[in-house]
Amino acid sequence: MSIAIKGAQILSMDPENRAKPFTADILIEDDRIAAIGPDLDLSGAQTVIDGTDKLVMPGLVNSHMHSNEALYKGRYDNMPLEVWMLYAYPILGAPVLSPRLVYLRTALCAMESLKSGTTCVTDDVYESPYQTPEQLDALFQAYDDVGLRATISGHVVNRPFLDTIPFSRDFVPAEVQAQADAGTPMAAEDWLAICKDALTRLHGKSGRLNFMLAPSAPQRCTVELMQAAMEMAEAHDVPFHTHILETKVQAVTGHEFYGETLIAYMHRHGLLKKRTTIAHSIWVTDADIELMGDAGCSLAHNVISNQKLGAGVAPVRRLLEAGVNVGLGSDGISTSDTTRMFPVMHAAGLIHNVQTPDTDYWLSAEDVIRAGTLGGAGTACLGDQTGSIEVGKKADMLVLDMTTLPFTPLNDIANHVVYCEDGRSITHAIVNGEIMAQDGRCLRVNEAELLAELREEMPAFLAAHEETEAMNRAFEAAFWQVHRKANGRDVGVHRMGQEPAWT
Ligand SMILES: [Zn+2]
């Protein structure tokens, strides 16, 4: 199988050209980029794409997504994380989903991702009360069928829920606490056995699908589980993916539970490494930033989700300067309501400008595109495989039509990509050397049939979910109190991430 793109503008993100476009041909053979250059011999290519007025750029990488939230798309608004979680990650009575519904839910996210320019995604999947091997198989199958590159987890929490949030036992009524404590969290050995099985059976499937170790967070998992997960991630060279310091409540959590910041806790237990990817890291101290930089770990910057939950804004420039690799994520499909990554890039390009008047801390279009491509690949331990257009790398790329509204009139291409484009200009999405979407259509699956089947499943699902919501409403008043109490504390973090040193 070979594909040629003739005479396109290429925004390669390679070390030499970065976000400076140049005109050339591209030859793709099997799953890889075989050649890039002017006037290549393309006569042997089976498919030739005319590059006139076309931009070719690396496929976008979504560094942090939870497809399990997709059935709640557009359902919730104006709740902070700790309150919203009661409904999207219920403590009590969540219905166990059939593998088929998991498949449809995942296909929904994969199709929207692909059509809007994402070629590689990290999907950190939590199922209630825990993920079965059949559900995990369904996830892999959906990504395989739609044609994305994906790194998939079974997200785990193994501490009793009320012990993962400070002050919760001060506010939750005793009889409601008893109900929450009645469910037993998953045993570490059971989860590790499922991960080992997934690494043997599913990891590497179709040359596009990988498994990763994703303990939820240092306050939600025991340190023994996290250390065993890190050991397994190292043995199989896969990412160790977790959540740290998304909200002010979590900044207070470190001090309340461990007498130190959650980043310091990770460092002390040997969990801060290059393969560690941290979702959020908004409420980091100066010392935390230094520890993260020294480890060379990664950040998944979820700039839209963080706004929806009012979580805050990560100090991205400071983390980059410290040596942290930065990728962009949509986060879950309930806190972002979409998988689309062009809006995430747009938001990332804007939000740091209101953190501080010091323009040294703002991100450029090139910074944003790098985070949305190559930086993202690094968060999935795939930096040498994808994220840029370079000979020898996997052929994961987008072709965009530059005669569309977002690119007309054409000025600076990198600025158009970040500030004007919304995904509508994509003509081809190529993953692993195969055209997976073209002219707004996924080529390997029947989107209309899958969506119709999902719509049919929804009334029964929502009826069950409404009962679950009613049960979990018993915690809501207490969690608002937790939110207010924690937000009243001073945790020694600059709210804006950086105060200018001007006098
Ligand atoms: Zn997350």
JSON list of N, CA, C and O and ligand atoms in Angstrom, two decimals, residues 64 66 243 279-280 331, ligand 1:
[
{"chain": "A", "resi": 64, "resn": "HIS", "atom": "N", "xyz": [-5.31, 13.12, 26.62]},
{"chain": "A", "resi": 64, "resn": "HIS", "atom": "CA", "xyz": [-6.07, 12.73, 27.81]},
{"chain": "A", "resi": 64, "resn": "HIS", "atom": "C", "xyz": [-7.56, 12.79, 27.51]},
{"chain": "A", "resi": 64, "resn": "HIS", "atom": "O", "xyz": [-8.12, 13.87, 27.33]},
{"chain": "A", "resi": 66, "resn": "HIS", "atom": "N", "xyz": [-11.48, 10.62, 28.35]},
{"chain": "A", "resi": 66, "resn": "HIS", "atom": "CA", "xyz": [-12.23, 9.53, 29.00]},
{"chain": "A", "resi": 66, "resn": "HIS", "atom": "C", "xyz": [-13.47, 9.27, 28.15]},
{"chain": "A", "resi": 66, "resn": "HIS", "atom": "O", "xyz": [-14.48, 9.96, 28.28]},
{"chain": "A", "resi": 243, "resn": "HIS", "atom": "N", "xyz": [-3.71, 11.34, 37.44]},
{"chain": "A", "resi": 243, "resn": "HIS", "atom": "CA", "xyz": [-4.28, 12.68, 37.61]},
{"chain": "A", "resi": 243, "resn": "HIS", "atom": "C", "xyz": [-3.69, 13.32, 38.87]},
{"chain": "A", "resi": 243, "resn": "HIS", "atom": "O", "xyz": [-3.75, 12.72, 39.93]},
{"chain": "A", "resi": 279, "resn": "ALA", "atom": "N", "xyz": [-2.19, 14.31, 34.24]},
{"chain": "A", "resi": 279, "resn": "ALA", "atom": "CA", "xyz": [-3.29, 15.14, 33.75]},
{"chain": "A", "resi": 279, "resn": "ALA", "atom": "C", "xyz": [-3.46, 16.31, 34.72]},
{"chain": "A", "resi": 279, "resn": "ALA", "atom": "O", "xyz": [-3.46, 16.11, 35.93]},
{"chain": "A", "resi": 280, "resn": "HIS", "atom": "N", "xyz": [-3.54, 17.52, 34.18]},
{"chain": "A", "resi": 280, "resn": "HIS", "atom": "CA", "xyz": [-3.88, 18.76, 34.87]},
{"chain": "A", "resi": 280, "resn": "HIS", "atom": "C", "xyz": [-2.69, 19.51, 35.50]},
{"chain": "A", "resi": 280, "resn": "HIS", "atom": "O", "xyz": [-2.30, 20.53, 34.99]},
{"chain": "A", "resi": 331, "resn": "ASP", "atom": "N", "xyz": [-9.81, 15.83, 27.73]},
{"chain": "A", "resi": 331, "resn": "ASP", "atom": "CA", "xyz": [-10.35, 15.28, 28.97]},
{"chain": "A", "resi": 331, "resn": "ASP", "atom": "C", "xyz": [-11.68, 14.61, 28.64]},
{"chain": "A", "resi": 331, "resn": "ASP", "atom": "O", "xyz": [-12.02, 14.40, 27.48]},
{"chain": "B", "resi": 1, "resn": "ZN", "atom": "ZN", "xyz": [-9.06, 12.89, 33.46]}
]
